[in-house]
Every structure is written in structure tokens, then in C-alpha cells.
PDB file of C-alpha atoms in Angstrom:
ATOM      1  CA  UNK A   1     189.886 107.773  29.929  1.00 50.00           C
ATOM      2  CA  UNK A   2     191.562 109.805  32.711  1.00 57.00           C
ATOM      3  CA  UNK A   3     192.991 108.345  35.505  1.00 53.00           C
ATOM      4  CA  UNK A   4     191.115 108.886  37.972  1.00 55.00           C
ATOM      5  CA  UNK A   5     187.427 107.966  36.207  1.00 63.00           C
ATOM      6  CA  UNK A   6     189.373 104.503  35.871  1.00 58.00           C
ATOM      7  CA  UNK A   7     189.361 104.921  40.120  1.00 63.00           C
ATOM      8  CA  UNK A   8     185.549 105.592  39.814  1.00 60.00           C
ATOM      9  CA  UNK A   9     185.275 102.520  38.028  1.00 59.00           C
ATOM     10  CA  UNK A  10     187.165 100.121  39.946  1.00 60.00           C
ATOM     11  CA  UNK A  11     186.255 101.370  43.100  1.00 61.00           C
ATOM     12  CA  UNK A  12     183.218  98.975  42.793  1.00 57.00           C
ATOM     13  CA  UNK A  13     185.229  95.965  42.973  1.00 61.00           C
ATOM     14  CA  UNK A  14     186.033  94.354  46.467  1.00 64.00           C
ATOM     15  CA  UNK A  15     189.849  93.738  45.593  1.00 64.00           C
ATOM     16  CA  UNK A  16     189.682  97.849  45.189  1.00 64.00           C
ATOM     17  CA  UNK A  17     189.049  98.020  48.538  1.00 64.00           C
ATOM     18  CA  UNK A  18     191.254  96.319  49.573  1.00 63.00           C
ATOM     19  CA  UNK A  19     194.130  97.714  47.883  1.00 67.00           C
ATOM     20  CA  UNK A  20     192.707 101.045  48.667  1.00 66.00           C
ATOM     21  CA  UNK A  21     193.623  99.950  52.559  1.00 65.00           C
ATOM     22  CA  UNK A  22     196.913  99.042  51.441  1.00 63.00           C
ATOM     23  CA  UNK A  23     197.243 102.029  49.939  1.00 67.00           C
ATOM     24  CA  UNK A  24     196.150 104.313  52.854  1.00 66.00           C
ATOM     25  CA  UNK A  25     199.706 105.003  54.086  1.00 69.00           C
ATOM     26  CA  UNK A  26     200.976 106.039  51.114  1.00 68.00           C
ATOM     27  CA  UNK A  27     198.158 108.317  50.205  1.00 68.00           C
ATOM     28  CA  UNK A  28     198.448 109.925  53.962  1.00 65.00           C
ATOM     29  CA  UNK A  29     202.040 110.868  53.410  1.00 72.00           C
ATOM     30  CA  UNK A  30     201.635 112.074  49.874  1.00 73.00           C
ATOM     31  CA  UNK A  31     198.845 114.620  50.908  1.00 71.00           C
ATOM     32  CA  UNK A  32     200.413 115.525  53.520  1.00 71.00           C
ATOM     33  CA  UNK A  33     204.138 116.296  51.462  1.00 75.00           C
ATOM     34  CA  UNK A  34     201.627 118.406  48.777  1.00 75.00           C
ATOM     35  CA  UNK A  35     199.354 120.097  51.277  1.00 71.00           C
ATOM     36  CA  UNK A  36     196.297 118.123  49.972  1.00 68.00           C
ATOM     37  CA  UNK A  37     197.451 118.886  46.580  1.00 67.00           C
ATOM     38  CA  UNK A  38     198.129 115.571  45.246  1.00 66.00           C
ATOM     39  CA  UNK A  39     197.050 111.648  46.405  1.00 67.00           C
ATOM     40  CA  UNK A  40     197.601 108.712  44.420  1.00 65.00           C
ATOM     41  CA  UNK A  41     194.757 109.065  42.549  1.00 61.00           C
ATOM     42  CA  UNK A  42     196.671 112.016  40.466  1.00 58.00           C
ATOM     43  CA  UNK A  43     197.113 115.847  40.633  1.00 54.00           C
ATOM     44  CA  UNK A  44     194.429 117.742  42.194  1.00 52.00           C
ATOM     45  CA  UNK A  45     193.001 114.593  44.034  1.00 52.00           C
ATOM     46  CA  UNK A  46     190.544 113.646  41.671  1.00 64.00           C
ATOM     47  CA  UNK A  47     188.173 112.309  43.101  1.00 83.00           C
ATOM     48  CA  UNK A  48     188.281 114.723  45.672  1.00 89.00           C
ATOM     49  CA  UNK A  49     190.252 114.287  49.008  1.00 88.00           C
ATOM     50  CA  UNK A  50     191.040 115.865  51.764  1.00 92.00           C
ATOM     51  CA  UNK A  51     193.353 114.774  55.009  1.00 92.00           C
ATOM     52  CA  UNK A  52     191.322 114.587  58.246  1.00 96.00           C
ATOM     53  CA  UNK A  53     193.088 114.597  61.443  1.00 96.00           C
ATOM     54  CA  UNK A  54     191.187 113.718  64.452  1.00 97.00           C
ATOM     55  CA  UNK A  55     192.434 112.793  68.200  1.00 96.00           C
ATOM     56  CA  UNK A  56     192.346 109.259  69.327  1.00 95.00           C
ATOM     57  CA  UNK A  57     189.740 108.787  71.576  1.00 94.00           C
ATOM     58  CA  UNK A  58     191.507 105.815  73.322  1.00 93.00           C
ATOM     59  CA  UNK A  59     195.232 106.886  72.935  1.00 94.00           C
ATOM     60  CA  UNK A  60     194.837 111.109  72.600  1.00 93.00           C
ATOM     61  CA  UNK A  61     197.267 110.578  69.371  1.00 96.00           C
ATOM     62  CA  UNK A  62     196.616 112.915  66.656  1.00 95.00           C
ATOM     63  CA  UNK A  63     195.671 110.019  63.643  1.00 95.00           C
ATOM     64  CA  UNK A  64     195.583 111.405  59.767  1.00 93.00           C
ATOM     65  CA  UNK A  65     192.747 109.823  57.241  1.00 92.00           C
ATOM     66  CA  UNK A  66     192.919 110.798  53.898  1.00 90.00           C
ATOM     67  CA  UNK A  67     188.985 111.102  52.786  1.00 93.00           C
ATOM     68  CA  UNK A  68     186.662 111.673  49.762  1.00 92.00           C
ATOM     69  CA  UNK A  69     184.697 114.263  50.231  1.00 96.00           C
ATOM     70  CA  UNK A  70     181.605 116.107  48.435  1.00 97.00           C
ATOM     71  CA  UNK A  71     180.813 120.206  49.288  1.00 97.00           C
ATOM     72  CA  UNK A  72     177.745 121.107  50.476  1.00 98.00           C
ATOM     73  CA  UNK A  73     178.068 124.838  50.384  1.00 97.00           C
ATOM     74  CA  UNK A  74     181.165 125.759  52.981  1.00 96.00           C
ATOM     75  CA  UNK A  75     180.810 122.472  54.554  1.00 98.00           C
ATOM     76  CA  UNK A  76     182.967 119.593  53.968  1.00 98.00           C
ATOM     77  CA  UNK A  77     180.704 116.129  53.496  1.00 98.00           C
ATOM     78  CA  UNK A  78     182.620 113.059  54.310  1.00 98.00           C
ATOM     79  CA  UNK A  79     181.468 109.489  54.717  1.00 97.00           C
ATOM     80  CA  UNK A  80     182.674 106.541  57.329  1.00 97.00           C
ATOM     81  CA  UNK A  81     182.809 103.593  54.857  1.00 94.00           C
ATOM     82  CA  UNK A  82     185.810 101.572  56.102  1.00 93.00           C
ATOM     83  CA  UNK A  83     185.520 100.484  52.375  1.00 86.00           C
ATOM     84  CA  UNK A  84     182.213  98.362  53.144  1.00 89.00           C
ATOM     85  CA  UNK A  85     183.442  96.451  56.092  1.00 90.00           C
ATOM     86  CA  UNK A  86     181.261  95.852  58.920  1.00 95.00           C
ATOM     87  CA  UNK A  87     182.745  98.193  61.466  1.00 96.00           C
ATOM     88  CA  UNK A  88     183.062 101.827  61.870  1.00 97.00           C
ATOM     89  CA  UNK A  89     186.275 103.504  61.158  1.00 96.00           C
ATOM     90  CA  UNK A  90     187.751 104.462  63.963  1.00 95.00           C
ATOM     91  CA  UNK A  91     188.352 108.346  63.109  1.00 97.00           C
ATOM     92  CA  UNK A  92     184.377 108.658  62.806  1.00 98.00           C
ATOM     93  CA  UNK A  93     184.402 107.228  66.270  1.00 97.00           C
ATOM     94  CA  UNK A  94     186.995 109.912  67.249  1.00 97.00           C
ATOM     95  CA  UNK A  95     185.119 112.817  65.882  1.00 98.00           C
ATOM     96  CA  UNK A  96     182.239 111.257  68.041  1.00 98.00           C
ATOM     97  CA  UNK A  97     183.788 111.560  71.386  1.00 97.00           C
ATOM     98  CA  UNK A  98     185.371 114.918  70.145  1.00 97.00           C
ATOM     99  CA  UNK A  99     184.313 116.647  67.158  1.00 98.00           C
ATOM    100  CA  UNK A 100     187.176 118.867  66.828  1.00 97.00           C
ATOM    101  CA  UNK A 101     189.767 118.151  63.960  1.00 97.00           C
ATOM    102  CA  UNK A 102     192.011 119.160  61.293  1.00 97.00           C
ATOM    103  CA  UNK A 103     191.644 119.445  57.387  1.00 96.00           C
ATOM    104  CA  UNK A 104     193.855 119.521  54.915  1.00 92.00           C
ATOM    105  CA  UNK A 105     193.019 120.081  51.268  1.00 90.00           C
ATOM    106  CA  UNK A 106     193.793 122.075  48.207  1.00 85.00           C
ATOM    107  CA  UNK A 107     197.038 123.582  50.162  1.00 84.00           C
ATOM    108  CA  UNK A 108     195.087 124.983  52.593  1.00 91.00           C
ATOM    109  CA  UNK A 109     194.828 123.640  56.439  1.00 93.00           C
ATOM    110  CA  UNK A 110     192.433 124.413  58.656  1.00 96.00           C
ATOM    111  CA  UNK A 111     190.629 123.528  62.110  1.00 97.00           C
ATOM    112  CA  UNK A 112     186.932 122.163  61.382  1.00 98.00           C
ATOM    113  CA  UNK A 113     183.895 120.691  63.540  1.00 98.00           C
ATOM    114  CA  UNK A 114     182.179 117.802  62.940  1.00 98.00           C
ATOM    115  CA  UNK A 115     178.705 117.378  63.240  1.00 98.00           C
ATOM    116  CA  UNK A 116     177.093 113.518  62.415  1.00 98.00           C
ATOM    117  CA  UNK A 117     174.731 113.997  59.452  1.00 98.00           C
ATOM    118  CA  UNK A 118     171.159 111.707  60.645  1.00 97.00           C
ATOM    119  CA  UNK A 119     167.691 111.866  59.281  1.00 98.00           C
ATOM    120  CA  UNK A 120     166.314 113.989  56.125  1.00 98.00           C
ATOM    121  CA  UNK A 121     169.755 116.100  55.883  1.00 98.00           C
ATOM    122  CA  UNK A 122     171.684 112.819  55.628  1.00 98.00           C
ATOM    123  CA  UNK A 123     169.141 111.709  53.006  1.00 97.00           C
ATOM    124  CA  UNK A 124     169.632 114.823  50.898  1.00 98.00           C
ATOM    125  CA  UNK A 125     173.381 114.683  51.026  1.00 98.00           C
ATOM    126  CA  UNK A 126     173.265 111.275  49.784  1.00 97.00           C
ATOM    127  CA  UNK A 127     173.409 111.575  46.420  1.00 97.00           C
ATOM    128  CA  UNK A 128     176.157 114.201  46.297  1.00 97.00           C
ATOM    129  CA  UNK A 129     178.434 111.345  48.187  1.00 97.00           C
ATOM    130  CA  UNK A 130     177.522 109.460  45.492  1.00 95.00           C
ATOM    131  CA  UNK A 131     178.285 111.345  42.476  1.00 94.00           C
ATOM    132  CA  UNK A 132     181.803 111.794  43.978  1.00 92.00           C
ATOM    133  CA  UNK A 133     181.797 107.902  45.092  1.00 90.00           C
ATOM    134  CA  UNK A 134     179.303 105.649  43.034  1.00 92.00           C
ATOM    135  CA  UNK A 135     181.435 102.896  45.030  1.00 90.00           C
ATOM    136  CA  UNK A 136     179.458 103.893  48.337  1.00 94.00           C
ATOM    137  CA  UNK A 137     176.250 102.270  47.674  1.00 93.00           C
ATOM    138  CA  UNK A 138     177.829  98.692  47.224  1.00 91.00           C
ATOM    139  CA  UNK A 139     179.605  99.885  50.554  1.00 91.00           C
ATOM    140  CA  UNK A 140     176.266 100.198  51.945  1.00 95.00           C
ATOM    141  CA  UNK A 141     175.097  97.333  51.005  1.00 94.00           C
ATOM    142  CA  UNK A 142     177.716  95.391  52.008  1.00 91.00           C
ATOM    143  CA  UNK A 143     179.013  96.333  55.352  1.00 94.00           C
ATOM    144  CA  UNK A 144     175.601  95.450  57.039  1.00 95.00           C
ATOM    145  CA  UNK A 145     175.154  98.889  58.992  1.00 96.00           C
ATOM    146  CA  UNK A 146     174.325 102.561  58.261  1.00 96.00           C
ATOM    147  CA  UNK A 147     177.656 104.615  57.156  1.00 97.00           C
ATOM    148  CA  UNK A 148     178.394 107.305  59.021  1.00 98.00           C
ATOM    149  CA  UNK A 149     178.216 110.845  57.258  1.00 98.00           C
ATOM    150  CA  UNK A 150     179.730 114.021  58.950  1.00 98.00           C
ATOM    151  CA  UNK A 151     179.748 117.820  57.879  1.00 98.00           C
ATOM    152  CA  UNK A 152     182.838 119.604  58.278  1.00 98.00           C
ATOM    153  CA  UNK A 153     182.501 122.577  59.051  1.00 98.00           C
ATOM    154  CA  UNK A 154     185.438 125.395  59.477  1.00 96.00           C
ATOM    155  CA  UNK A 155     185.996 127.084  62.955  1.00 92.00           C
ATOM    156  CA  UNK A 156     188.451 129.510  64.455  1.00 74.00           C
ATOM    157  CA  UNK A 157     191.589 128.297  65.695  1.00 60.00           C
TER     158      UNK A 157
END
């Protein structure tokens, strides 16, 4: 079994989680160092992940998230789980009060807008977060509010 399936698999547990928070630092440099070519979940970010950067809606600091993400066409598809806790992350809250950001992924960067993802179209994109990240439904379940889902979507610098 390849690395990162183990991931998959583990990513169910609630000690994952929380080592995946610990982790967040590292990952964040390491994707940044390989232009989204590499995270510690192995070569070619597997699952898939990309490095969001958003501006701080309190401080105006540019803040880096590394993110799983599913496609939906051109679109990037990423969800707010703060790994199942009860609050929001605070990027998703960024890209609320401005939806401008930055992506990085597959040694590409690139300025993208977010749009939240409500309604039908959030149901439908769903089960593609899913099949990246079975791990979100036990996030669901467990941090007590609706997750946030944005589409990424590129735009001209």
C-alpha cells in the first residue's frame, strides 16, 4: 500500500487530525520550497494539495494554507474543515471578507477568486471532496456546523 492511501486511511482517526495541525508548518514550507510539487504526504501531493494564500482580514498579512483539493472542471474545490473542529478556519473567513488569493500547485502559481459553494452546487460537489477526502464526512459530523466549500477559480493578475 502506497503512502499516501495509508493518509486516506488514517485520516479518519482524531489523533490524525491532530498531528495533521502539527504538521501544517512543515507541509507550508515544503510546498512552498517545491512549487506545490511535493507535501509530506509524498511526491506529487497525493492526495492532492495545493497552497492557498489569502490576506488576513484582521491583520492584512498575507497567511499560506496548504489544502486538499478536488477539480471541478478549471475550478479548484477546496473545503474549510479545520480538521472537524467546531470553528471555521480562519483563511475561509479571509476569502470571505476578500475573495482574492493566491494558488500554488503542481509548480505553477497563480491569482484565483473565491466564490463560497451553498445550496444544490455545494451538494453536487460533495462527493468529489469526498473521494479525495473520505475523512471529511466524520469532519462533518463532528465539528457541529456546515463546512465551508469554495471554488477557485483563476483570474488575471
Amino acid at each position: 500500500m502506497r503512502l499516501s492511501e495509508w493518509i486516506v486511511r488514517l485520516g479518519h482517526h482524531r489523533w490524525f487530525a491532530a498531528t495533521g495541525r502539527f504538521l501544517m508548518p512543515l507541509d507550508r514550507r515544503l510546498i512552498r520550497l517545491t512549487k506545490g510539487r511535493l507535501s509530506v504526504t509524498g511526491w506529487r501531493t497525493a492526495p492532492p494539495t495545493l497552497l492557498l494564500t489569502t490576506r488576513g482580514r484582521r491583520s492584512g498579512r498575507l497567511r499560506e494554507r496548504p489544502l486538499l483539493y478536488a477539480r471541478d472542471g478549471d475550478a479548484y474545490i477546496v473545503m474549510g474543515s479545520n480538521w472537524g473542529q467546531a470553528q471555521h478556519p480562519a483563511w475561509s473567513g479571509n476569502l470571505l471578507a476578500d475573495p482574492a488569493g493566491q494558488v500554488t500547485v503542481a509548480g505553477e502559481t497563480f491569482a484565483v477568486h473565491a466564490a463560497l459553494v451553498e445550496g444544490p452546487e455545494r451538494d453536487r460537489l460533495w462527493p468529489l471532496l469526498l473521494r479525495v477526502w473520505p475523512a471529511y464526512r466524520e469532519y462533518d459530523a463532528r465539528s457541529g456546523r456546515e463546512l465551508r466549500v469554495f471554488r477557485l477559480t483563476r483570474r488575471s493578475l
